Short mmCIF file of C-alpha atoms in Angstrom, two decimals:
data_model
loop_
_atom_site.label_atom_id
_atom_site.label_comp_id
_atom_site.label_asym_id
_atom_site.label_seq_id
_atom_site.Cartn_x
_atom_site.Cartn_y
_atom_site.Cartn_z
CA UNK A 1 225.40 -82.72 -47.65
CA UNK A 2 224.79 -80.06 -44.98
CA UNK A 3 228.64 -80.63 -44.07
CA UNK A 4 229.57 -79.96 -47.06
CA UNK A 5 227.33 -76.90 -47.24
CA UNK A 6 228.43 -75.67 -44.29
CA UNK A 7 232.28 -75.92 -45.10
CA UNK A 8 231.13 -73.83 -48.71
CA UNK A 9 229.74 -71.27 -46.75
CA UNK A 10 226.16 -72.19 -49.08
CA UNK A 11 223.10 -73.16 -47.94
CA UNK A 12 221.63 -77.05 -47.99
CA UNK A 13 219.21 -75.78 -50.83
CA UNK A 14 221.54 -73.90 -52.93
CA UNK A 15 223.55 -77.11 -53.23
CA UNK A 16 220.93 -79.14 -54.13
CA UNK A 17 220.61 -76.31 -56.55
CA UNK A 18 223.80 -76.65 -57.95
CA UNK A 19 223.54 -80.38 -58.06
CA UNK A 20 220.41 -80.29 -59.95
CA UNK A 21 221.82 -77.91 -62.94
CA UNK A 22 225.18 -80.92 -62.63
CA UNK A 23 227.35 -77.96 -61.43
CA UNK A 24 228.73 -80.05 -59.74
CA UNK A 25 229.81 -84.04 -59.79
CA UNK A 26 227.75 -86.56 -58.23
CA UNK A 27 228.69 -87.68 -54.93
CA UNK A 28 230.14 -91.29 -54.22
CA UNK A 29 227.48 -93.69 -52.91
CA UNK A 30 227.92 -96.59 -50.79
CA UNK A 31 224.43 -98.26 -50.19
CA UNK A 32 222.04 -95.58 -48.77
CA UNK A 33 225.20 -93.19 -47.89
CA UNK A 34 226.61 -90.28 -50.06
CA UNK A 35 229.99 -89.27 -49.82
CA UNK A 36 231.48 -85.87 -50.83
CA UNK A 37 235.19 -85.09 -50.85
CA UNK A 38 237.52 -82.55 -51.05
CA UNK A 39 237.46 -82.13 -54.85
CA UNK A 40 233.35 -81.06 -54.57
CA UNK A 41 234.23 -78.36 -51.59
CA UNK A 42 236.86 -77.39 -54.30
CA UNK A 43 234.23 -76.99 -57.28
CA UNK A 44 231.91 -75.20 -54.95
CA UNK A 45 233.96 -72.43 -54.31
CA UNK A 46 235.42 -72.27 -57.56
CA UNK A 47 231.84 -71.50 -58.08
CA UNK A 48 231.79 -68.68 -55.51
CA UNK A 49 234.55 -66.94 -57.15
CA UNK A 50 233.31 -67.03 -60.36
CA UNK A 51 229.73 -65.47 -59.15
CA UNK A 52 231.80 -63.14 -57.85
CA UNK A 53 233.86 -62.59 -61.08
CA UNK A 54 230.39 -61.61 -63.16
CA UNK A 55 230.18 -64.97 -64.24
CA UNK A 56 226.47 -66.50 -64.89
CA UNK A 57 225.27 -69.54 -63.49
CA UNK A 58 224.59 -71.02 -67.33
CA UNK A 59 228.54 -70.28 -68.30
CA UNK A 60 229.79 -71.84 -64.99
CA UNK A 61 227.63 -74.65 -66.03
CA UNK A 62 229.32 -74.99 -69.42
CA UNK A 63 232.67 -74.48 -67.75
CA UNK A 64 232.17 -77.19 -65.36
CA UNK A 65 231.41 -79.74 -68.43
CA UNK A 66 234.03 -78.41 -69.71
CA UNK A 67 236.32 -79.35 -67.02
CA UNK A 68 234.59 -82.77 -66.30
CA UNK A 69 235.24 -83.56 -69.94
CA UNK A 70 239.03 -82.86 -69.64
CA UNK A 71 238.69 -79.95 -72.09
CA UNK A 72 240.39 -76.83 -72.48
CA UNK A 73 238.95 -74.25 -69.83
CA UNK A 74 240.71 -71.11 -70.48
CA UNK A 75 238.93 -69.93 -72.84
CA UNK A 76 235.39 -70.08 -70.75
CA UNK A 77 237.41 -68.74 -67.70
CA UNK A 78 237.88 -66.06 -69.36
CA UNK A 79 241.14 -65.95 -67.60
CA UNK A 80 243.01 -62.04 -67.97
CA UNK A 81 239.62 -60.78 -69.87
CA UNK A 82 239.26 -57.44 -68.94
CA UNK A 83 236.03 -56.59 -66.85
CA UNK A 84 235.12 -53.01 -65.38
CA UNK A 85 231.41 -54.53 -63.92
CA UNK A 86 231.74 -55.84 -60.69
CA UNK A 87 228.17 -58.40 -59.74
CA UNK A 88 226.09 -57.59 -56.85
CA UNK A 89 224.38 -60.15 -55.04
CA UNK A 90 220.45 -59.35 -53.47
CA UNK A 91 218.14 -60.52 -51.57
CA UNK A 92 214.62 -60.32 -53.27
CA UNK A 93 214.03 -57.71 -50.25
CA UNK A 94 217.33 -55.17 -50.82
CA UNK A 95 215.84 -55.49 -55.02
CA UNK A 96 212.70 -54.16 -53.60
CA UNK A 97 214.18 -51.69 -51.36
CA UNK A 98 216.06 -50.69 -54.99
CA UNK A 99 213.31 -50.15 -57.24
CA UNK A 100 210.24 -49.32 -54.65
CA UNK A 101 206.79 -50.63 -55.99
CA UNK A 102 208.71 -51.26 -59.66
CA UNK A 103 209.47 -55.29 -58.99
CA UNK A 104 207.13 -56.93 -60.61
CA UNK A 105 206.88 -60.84 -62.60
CA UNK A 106 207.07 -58.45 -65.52
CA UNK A 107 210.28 -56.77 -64.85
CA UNK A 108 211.97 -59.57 -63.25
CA UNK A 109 211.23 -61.36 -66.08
CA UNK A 110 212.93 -58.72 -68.68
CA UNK A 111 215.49 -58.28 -66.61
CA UNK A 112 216.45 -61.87 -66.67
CA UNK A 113 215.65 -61.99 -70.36
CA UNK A 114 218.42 -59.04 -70.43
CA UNK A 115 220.99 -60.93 -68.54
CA UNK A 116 220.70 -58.14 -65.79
CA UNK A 117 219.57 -60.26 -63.33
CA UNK A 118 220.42 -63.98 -62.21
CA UNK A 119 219.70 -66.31 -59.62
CA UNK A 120 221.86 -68.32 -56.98
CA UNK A 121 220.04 -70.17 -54.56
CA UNK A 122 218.21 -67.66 -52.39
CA UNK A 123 219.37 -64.46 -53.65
CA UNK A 124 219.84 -62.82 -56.97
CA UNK A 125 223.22 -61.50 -58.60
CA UNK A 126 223.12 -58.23 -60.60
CA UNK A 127 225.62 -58.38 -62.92
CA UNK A 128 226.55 -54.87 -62.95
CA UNK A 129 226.74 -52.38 -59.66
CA UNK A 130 226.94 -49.52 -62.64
CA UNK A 131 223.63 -50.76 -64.13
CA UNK A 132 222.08 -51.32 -61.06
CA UNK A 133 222.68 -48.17 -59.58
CA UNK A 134 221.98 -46.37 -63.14
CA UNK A 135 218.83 -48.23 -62.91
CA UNK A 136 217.79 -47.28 -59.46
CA UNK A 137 218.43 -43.72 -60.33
CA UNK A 138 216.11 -43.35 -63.08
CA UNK A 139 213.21 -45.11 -61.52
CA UNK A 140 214.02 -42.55 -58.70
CA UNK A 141 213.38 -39.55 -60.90
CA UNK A 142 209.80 -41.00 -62.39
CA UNK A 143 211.02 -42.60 -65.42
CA UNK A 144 208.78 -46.46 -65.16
CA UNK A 145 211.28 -49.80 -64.25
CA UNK A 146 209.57 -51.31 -67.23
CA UNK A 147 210.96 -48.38 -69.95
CA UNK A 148 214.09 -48.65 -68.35
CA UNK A 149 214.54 -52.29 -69.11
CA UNK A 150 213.21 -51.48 -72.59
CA UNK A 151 215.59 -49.05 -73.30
CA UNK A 152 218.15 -51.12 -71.95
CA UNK A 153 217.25 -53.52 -74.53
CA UNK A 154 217.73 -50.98 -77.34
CA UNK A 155 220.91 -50.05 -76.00
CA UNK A 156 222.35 -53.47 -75.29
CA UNK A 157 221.17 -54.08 -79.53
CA UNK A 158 223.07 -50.89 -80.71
CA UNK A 159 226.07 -51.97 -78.23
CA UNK A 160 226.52 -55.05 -79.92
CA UNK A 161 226.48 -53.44 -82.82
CA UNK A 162 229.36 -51.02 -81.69
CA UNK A 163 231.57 -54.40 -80.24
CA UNK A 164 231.32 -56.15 -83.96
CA UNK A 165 232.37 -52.97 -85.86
CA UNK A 166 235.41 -52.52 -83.74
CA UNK A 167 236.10 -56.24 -83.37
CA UNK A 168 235.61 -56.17 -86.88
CA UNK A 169 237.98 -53.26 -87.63
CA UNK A 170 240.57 -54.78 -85.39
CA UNK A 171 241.00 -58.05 -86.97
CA UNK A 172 241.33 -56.66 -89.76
CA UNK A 173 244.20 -54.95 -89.01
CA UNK A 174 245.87 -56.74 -86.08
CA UNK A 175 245.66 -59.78 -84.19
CA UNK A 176 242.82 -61.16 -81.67
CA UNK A 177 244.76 -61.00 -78.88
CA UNK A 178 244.93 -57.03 -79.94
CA UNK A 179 241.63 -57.19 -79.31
CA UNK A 180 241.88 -56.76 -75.11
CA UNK A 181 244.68 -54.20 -75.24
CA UNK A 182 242.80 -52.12 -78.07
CA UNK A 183 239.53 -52.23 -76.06
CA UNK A 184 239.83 -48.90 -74.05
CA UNK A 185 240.01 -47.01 -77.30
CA UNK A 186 237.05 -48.51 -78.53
CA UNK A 187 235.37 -47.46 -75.02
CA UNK A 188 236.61 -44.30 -75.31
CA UNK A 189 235.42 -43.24 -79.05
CA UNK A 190 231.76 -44.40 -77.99
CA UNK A 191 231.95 -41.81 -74.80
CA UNK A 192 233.11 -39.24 -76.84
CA UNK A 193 230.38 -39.50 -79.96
CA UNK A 194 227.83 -40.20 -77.04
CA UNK A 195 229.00 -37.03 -75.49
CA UNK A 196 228.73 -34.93 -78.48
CA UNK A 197 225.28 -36.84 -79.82
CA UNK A 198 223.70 -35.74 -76.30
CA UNK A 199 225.04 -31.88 -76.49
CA UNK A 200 223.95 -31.41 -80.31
CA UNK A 201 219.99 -33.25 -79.29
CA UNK A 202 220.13 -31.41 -75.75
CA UNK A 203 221.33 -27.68 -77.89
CA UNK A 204 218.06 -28.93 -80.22
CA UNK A 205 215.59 -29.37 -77.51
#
């Protein structure tokens, strides 16, 4: 185990991690001995690169059932899905140093609920530098970690909201694999009404 660790560039734990959430398959045993091969250093770092990707730890795990199963895979890949957030991975230390006095059970515990923030082995993965840093920034100019999150929660409601409509509208009209080549338009209507929603509220304040 710490061989194969080693070779993964993981820790001992974080494998035992994976092996406990059946990320990965069980090794071969002969008496008292385990044997990995080449095929779990593969999974592992097929792993790696989809952390790295934005993918969570609970869709990797469906993937890799996926695969064990001899299904179809693409479709959980994600493979050629466009993706503008790019994951950040923390210590819990470098979170603190982000959001100074702010982490607390409470917040760690919305943001997790929020799909902000995962876990992998020792550290945590942000799934968005954008949000992160957006995040940071606010808590830097007074505004409590805990309204953030809460707002972020009203947001990620109305957001979902925008994604059917223009899913919705879409299909209707075209074809779903329209749907990724169409998707800067959609981005770039809900910039422009949230650009002209914040001047008319800002000209009423």
């Amino acid at each position: 185990m710490e061989e194969l660790a080693r070779l993964a560039g993981i820790t001992v734990r974080t494998l035992r991690f994976y092996r406990e959430r059946k990320l990965i398959p069980p090794p071969r045993r002969e008496g008292r001995i385990a044997w990995y091969d080449d095929h779990h250093l593969a999974r592992l770092r097929t792993i790696s690169a989809l952390l790295e990707r934005g993918h969570t730890l609970s869709g990797i795990a469906e993937l890799a059932e996926a695969f064990d199963h001899g299904r179809d895979v693409g479709d959980l890949l994600g493979v050629g899905a466009p993706t503008e957030e790019t994951p950040v991975r923390l210590t819990p230390e470098e979170l603190a140093d982000h959001f100074a006095g702010e982490v607390t059970a409470e917040n760690l515990a919305a943001a997790m609920d929020l799909g902000y923030l995962g876990t992998d082995g020792d550290e945590l993965v942000h799934i968005s530098r954008r949000l992160l840093d957006v995040s940071a920034a606010l808590v830097r100019e007074g505004i409590p970690l805990a309204e953030v999150l809460a707002a972020g929660h009203r947001v990620r409601e109305h957001t979902e909201a925008l994604a059917g409509l223009f899913t919705d509208l879409i299909t209707r009209h075209a074809t779903q694999d329209d749907l990724h080549r169409l998707r800067p338009l959609a981005k770039s209507v809900v910039d422009a009404e949230l650009s002209m929603a914040l001047d008319r509220r800002l000209r009423k304040e």
